[in-house]
XYZ file of C-alpha atoms in Angstrom:
468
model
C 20.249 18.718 10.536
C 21.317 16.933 7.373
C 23.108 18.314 4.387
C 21.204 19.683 1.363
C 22.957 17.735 -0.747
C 22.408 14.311 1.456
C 21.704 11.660 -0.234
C 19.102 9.962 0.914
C 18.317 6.173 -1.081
C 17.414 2.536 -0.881
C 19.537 -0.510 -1.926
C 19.537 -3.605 -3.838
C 21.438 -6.127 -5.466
C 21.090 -7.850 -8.985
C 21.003 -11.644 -7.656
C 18.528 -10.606 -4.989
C 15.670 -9.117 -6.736
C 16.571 -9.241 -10.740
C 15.281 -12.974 -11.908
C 15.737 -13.759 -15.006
C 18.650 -15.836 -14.614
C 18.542 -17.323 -17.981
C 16.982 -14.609 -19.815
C 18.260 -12.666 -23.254
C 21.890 -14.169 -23.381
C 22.860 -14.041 -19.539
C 25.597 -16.557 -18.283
C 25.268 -18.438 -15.387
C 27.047 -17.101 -12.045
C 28.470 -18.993 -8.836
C 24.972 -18.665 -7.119
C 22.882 -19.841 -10.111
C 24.695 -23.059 -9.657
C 25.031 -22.666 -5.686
C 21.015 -22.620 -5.455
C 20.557 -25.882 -7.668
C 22.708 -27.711 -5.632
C 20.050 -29.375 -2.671
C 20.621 -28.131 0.400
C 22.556 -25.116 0.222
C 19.665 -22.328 0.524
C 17.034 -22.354 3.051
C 13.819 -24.671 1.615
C 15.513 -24.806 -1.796
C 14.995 -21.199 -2.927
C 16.733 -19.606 -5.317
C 16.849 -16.479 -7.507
C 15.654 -17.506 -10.851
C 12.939 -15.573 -10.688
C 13.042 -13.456 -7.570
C 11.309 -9.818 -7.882
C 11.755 -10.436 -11.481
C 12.763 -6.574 -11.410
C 14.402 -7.836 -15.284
C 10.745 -7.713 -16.234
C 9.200 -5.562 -13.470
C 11.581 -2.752 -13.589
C 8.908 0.326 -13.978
C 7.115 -1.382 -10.630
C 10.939 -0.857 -8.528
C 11.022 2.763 -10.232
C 7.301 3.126 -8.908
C 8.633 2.524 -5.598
C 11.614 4.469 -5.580
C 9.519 7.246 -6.500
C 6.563 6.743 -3.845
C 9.786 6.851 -1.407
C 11.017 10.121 -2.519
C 14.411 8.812 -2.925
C 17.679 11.199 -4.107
C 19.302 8.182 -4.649
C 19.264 3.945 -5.513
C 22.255 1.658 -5.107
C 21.553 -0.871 -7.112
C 24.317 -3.793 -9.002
C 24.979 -5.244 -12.081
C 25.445 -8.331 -12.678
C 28.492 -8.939 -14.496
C 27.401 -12.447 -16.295
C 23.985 -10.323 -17.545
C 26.891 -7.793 -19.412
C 29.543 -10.598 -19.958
C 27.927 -13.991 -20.043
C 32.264 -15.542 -19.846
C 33.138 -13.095 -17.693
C 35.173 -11.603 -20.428
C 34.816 -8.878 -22.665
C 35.334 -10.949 -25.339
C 31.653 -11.477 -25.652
C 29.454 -8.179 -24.848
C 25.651 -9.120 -24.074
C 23.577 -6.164 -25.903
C 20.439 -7.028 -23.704
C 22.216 -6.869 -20.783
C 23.621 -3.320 -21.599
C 20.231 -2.174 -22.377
C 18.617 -3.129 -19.693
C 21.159 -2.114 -17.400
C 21.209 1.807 -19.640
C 17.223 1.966 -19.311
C 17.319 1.539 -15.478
C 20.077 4.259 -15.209
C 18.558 6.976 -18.070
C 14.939 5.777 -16.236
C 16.336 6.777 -12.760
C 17.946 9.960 -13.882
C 14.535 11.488 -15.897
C 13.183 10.969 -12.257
C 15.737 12.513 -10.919
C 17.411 10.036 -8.682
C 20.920 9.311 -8.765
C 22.347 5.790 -9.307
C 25.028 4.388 -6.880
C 26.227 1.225 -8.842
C 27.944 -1.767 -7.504
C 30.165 -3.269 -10.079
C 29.993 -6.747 -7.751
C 27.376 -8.137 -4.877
C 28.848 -11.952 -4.976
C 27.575 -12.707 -8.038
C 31.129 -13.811 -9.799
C 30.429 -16.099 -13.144
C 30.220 -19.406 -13.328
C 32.767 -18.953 -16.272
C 35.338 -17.368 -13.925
C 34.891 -19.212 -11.022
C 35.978 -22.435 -12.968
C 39.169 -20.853 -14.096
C 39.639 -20.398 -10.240
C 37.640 -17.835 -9.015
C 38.542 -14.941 -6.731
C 41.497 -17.408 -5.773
C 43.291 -17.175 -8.870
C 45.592 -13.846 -9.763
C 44.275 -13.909 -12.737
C 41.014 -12.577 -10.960
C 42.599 -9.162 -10.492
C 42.993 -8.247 -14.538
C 39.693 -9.879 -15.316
C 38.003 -7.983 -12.846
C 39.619 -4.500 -14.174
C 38.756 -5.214 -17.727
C 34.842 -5.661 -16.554
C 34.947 -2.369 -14.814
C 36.726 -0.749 -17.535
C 33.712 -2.039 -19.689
C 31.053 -0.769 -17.069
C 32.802 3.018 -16.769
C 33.253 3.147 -20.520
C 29.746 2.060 -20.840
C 27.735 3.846 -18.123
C 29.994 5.873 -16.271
C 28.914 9.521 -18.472
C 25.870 8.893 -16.607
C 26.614 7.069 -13.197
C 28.866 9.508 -10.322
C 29.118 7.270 -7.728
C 31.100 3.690 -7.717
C 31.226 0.825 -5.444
C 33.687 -1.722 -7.042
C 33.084 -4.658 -4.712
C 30.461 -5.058 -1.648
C 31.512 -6.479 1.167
C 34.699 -8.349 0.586
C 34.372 -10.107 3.825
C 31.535 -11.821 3.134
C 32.824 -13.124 -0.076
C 36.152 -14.415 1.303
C 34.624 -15.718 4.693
C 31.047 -17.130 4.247
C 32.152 -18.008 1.274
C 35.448 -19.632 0.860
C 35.985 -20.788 4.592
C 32.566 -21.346 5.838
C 30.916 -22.650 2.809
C 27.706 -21.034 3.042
C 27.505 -19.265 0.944
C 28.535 -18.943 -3.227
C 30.928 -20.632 -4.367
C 30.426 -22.735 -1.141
C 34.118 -23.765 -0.267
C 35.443 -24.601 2.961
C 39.162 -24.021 2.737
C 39.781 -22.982 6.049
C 42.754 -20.181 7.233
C 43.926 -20.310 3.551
C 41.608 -18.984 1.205
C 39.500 -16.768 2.516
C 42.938 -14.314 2.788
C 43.690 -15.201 -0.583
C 40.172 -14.395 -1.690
C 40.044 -10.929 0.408
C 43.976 -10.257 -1.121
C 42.472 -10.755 -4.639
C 39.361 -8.419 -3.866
C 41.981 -5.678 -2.702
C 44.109 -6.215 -5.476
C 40.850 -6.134 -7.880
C 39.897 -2.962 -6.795
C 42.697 -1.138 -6.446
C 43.405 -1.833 -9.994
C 40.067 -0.310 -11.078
C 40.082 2.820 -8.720
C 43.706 3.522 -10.626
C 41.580 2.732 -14.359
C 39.488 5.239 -13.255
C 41.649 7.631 -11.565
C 43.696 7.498 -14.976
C 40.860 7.161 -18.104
C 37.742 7.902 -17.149
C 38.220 10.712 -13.756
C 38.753 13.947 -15.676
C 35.863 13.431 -18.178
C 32.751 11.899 -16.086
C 33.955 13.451 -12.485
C 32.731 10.151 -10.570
C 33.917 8.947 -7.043
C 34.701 5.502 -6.834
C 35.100 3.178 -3.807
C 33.975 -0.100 -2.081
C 31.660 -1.249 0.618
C 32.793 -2.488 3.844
C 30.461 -4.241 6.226
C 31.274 -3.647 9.920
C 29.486 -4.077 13.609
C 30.445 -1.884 16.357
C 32.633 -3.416 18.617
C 33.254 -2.989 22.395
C 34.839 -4.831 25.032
C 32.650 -7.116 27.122
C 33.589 -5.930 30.196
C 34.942 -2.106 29.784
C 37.882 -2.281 32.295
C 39.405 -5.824 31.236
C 42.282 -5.568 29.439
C 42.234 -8.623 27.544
C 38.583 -7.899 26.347
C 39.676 -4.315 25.364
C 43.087 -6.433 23.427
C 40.198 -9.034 22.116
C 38.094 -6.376 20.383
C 40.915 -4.319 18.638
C 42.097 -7.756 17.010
C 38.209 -8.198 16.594
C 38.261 -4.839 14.563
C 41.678 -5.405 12.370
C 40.063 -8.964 11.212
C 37.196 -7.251 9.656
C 36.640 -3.072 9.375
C 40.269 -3.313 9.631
C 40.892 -5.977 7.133
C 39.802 -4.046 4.130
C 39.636 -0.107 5.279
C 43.361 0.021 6.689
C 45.275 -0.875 3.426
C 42.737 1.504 1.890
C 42.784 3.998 4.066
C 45.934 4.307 6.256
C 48.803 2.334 5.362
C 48.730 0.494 2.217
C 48.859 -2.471 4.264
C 46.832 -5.258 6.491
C 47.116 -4.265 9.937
C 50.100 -5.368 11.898
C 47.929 -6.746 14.307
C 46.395 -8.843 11.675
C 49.086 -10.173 10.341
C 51.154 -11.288 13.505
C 48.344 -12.589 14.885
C 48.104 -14.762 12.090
C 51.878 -15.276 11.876
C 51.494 -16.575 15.669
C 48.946 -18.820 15.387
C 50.797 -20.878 12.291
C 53.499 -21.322 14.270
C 51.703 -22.551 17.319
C 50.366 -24.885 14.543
C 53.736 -26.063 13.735
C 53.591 -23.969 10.130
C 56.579 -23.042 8.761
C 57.114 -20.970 5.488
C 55.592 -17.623 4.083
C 52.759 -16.294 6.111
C 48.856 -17.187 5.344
C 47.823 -13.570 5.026
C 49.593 -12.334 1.305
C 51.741 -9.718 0.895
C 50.828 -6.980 -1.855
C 53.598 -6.914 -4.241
C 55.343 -3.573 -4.929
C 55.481 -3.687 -8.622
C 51.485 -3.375 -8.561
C 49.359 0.187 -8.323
C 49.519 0.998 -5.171
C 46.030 0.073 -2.317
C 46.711 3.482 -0.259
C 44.464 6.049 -1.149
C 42.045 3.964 -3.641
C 38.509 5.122 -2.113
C 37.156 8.422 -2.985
C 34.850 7.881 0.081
C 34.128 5.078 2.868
C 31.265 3.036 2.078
C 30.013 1.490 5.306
C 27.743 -1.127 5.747
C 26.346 -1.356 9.398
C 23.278 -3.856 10.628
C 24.659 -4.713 13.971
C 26.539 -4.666 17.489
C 28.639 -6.680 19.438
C 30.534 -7.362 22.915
C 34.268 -9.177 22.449
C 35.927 -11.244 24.789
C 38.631 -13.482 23.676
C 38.412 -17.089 22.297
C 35.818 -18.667 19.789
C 39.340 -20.979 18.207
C 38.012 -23.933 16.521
C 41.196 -25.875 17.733
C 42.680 -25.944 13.777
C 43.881 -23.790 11.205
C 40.968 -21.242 10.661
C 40.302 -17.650 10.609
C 38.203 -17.550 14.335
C 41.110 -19.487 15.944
C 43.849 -16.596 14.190
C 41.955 -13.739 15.539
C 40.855 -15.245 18.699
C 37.945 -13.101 19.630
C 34.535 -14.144 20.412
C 31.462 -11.849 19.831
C 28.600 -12.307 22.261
C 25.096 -9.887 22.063
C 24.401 -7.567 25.216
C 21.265 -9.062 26.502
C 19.544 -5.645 26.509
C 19.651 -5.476 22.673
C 16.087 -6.703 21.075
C 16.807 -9.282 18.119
C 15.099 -8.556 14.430
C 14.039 -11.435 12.965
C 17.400 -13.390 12.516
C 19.276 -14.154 15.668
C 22.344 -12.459 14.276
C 20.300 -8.763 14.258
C 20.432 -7.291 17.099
C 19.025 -3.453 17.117
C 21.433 -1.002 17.765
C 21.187 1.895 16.087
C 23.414 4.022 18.583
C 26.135 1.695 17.400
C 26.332 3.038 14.044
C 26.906 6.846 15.549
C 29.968 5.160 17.797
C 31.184 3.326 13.842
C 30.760 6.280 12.359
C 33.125 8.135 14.383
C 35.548 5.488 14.946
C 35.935 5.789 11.313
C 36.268 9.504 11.275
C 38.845 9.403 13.797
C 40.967 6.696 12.615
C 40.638 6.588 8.842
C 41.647 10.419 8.537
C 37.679 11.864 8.413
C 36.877 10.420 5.338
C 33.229 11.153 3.063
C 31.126 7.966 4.543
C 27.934 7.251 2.856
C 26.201 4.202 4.619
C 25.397 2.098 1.851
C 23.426 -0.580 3.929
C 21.538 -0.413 6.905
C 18.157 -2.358 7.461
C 15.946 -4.186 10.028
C 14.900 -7.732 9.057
C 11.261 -9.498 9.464
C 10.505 -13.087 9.714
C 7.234 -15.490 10.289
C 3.954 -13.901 9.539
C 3.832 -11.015 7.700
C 3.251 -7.644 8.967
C 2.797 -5.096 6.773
C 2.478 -2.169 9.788
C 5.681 -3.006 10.753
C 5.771 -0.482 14.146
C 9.641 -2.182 15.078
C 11.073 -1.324 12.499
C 9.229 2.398 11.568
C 10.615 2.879 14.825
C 13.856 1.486 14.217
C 14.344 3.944 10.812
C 13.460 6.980 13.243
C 15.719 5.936 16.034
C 18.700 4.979 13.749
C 18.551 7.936 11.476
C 18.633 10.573 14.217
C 21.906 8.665 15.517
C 23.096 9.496 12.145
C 22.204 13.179 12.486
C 23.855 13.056 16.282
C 26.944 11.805 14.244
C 26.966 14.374 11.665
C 26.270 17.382 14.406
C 27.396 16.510 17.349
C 30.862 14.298 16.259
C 30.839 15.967 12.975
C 31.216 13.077 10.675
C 30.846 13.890 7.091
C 28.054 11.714 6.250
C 26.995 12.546 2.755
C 24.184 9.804 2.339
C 22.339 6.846 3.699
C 20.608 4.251 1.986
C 18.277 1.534 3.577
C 18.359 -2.102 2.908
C 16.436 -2.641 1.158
C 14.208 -1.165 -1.693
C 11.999 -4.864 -1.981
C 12.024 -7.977 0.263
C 14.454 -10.315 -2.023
C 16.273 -13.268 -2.078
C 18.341 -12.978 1.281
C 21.146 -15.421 0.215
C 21.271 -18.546 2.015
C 18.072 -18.224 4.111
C 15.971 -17.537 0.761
C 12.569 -15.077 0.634
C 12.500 -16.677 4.630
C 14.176 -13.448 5.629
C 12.231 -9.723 4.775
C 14.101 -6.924 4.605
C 11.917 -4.453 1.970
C 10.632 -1.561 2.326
C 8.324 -2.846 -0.234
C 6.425 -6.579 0.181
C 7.174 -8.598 -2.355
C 4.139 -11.464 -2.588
C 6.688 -13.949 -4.063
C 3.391 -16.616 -4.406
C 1.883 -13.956 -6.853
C 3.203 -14.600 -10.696
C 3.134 -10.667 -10.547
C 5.334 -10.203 -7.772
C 2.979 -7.441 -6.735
C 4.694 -4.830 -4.582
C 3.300 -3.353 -1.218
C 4.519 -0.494 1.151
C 5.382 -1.241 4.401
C 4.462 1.428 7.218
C 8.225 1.744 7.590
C 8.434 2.561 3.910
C 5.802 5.228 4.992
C 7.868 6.205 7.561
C 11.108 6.545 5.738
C 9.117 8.471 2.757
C 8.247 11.225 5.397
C 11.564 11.594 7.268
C 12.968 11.960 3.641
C 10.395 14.480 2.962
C 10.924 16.617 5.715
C 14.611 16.837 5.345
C 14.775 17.224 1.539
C 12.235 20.567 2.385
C 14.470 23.091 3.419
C 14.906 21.458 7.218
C 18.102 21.019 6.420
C 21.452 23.195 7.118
């Protein structure tokens, strides 16, 4: 049913669950200082301590063991390695924290999957400008540089950035999250332009230093719902959700994938809406200049982050220059679909099969490993957690449906997440673990969850010889 070599893992990210955020050396990054400032995060949490998996790191390798995992995506945190941002200052206690966690996973054998960035840009960097300065893109290289040269004999699989949307959108235009600007229908395609250019530059790095000796795969993670048309037959709901698609998926896979541009869809419906703004000049979404490495062709796989479905009609405009008015699509939830905790998560897990081969069919069948997928909790706890067992069974034989029946080459998939964390703006309010974390306990102690149960025995069976 699933490969031999699947990889089968759990996911984290260094903000969420690491702590220590002023521990051994380690500068100060954009959510540090987004957290201190009242009102941003739900009931003023924050991630100074969180997990503390800087302390408690034998307890997360505890738990990736009792799981059975092949492999962990975790992240580093840049300001931990490079307190400026720079290499001009290398933090040693960073580097061996961040070497014990890969040499600990790998005497366990369990493969790392490590993100070079999870929003956690520092504070250093973001005061120079941030991911809306050029000057990002060279900056950003030189750090992975530093993190292939450093790690990357022992590390084969790469995601340069996660989730580029998030970081340009939430935020640079909405504001809610790190570094909490609201620069609406400007930035956040200056941002996502500078997170293209960014990685692109470090795919080539690696493509030309570091390929032929450590034989790694590099790419980044895009985060994408499955999209359909509210009503089937209606033309401008069909036209609604492909412009739907090219503002996100197709926002960061298409240069990446297919053309070495935004889509054209994208762009003139961007184009359009400035001038029914009465905006004259260059247009909002950049161009990529041709005297840079090249964006076609810089992903050795798709990373695909999926939580979600929705239905698109068209609409949502906010009546000014932003991003919903360009696109003009407006995502409503099928009524049918149970919610998970946040009213965002609706459960769909036969809407990552339909992703999955949408991508195959119109990025040119790449690898895809699903790099995040989870099921979130709120209110009291509940450690037997029969929803979302349930929803680990249901969603993971979609995947296997995907990889027989559609025959997508899915090489992995890896469950948000490991530990209940620090879920960005709504705090520890929000559970997503595998693991309970008991964030009122100094010790953080660390619990299973049935669906942790769960996932340990699906991953059993397949790793024993069930597979093709």
């Amino acid at each position: 049913m699933f490969p031999r070599e699947f990889a089968w893992g759990a996911a984290t990210a260094a903000y969420q669950i690491e702590g220590g955020w002023q521990a051994d050396g380690k500068g100060p990054n954009i959510w540090d200082i987004f957290c201190h400032e009242k009102g941003r995060v739900f009931e003023e949490h924050n991630g100074d301590v969180a997990c503390n998996s800087y302390e408690l790191w034998e307890k997360d390798l505890e738990c990736i063991q009792q799981l059975g995992l092949t492999h962990y995506r975790l992240s580093l945190s840049w300001a931990r390695l490079l307190p400026d941002g720079t290499t001009s200052h290398v933090n040693q206690k960073g580097v061996k924290y961040y070497n014990k966690v890969i040499d600990d996973l790998l005497a366990c054998n369990v493969s790392p999957m490590v993100t070079l960035y999870h929003f956690d840009l520092p504070q250093a960097l973001q005061d120079q400008g941030g991911w809306k300065s050029p000057d990002i893109v060279t900056l950003f290289d030189s750090y992975a540089k530093f993190c292939f040269q450093t790690f990357g004999d022992r590390v084969k699989l790469w995601i340069t950035i996660n989730e580029p949307y998030v970081c340009a959108k939430f935020g640079h235009e909405d504001g809610i999250h790190a570094p909490g600007l609201k620069e609406p229908g400007i930035a956040t395609y200056l941002v996502g332009h500078n997170m293209l250019r960014a990685h692109a530059m470090a795919w080539h790095s690696y493509n030309s230093f570091y390929r032929t000796k450590q034989k790694g795969a590099v790419s980044l993670a895009i985060n994408s719902d499955w999209l359909e048309p509210l009503h089937a037959g209606c033309t401008e709901d069909i036209a609604a959700t492909e412009r739907y698609f090219a503002f996100t998926l197709g926002w960061f896979a298409w240069p990446v994938f297919v053309t070495g541009d935004y889509p054209e869809l994208m762009r003139s419906a961007i184009d359009a809406q400035s001038k029914k703004m009465g905006c004259s000049g260059s247009s909002r979404l950049p161009s990529f200049s041709k005297d840079e490495p090249g964006i076609l062709g810089t992903a050795d796989f798709f990373a695909l982050n999926y939580y979600t479905s929705r239905k698109v009609k068209p609409g949502g405009g906010c009546g000014k220059m932003c991003m919903v008015s360009d696109q003009d699509a407006e995502v409503v939830l099928d009524p049918s679909w149970p919610i998970c905790g946040v009213s965002w998560l609706a459960v769909v897990p036969h809407g990552l099969r339909k992703l999955l081969k949408y991508i195959k069919d119109t990025f040119n069948n790449p690898a895809v490993y699903i790099t995040e997928n989870g099921f979130s909790q709120v209110g009291p706890l509940q450690i037997e957690d029969v929803q979302r067992s349930g929803f680990y069974k249901d969603t993971i034989l979609e995947v296997a449906k995907a990889i027989q029946e559609d025959e997508v080459n899915v090489r992995g998939y890896f469950a948000w997440s490991l530990l209940d964390n620090f879920e960005w703006a709504d705090g520890f309010s929000v559970r997503f673990g595998l693991f309970h974390v008991d964030f009122a306990d100094a010790k953080r102690s660390r619990t299973i969850y049935q669906s942790g149960r769960e996932y340990a025995k699906i991953i059993s069976k397949y790793k024993c010889g069930q597979s093709k």
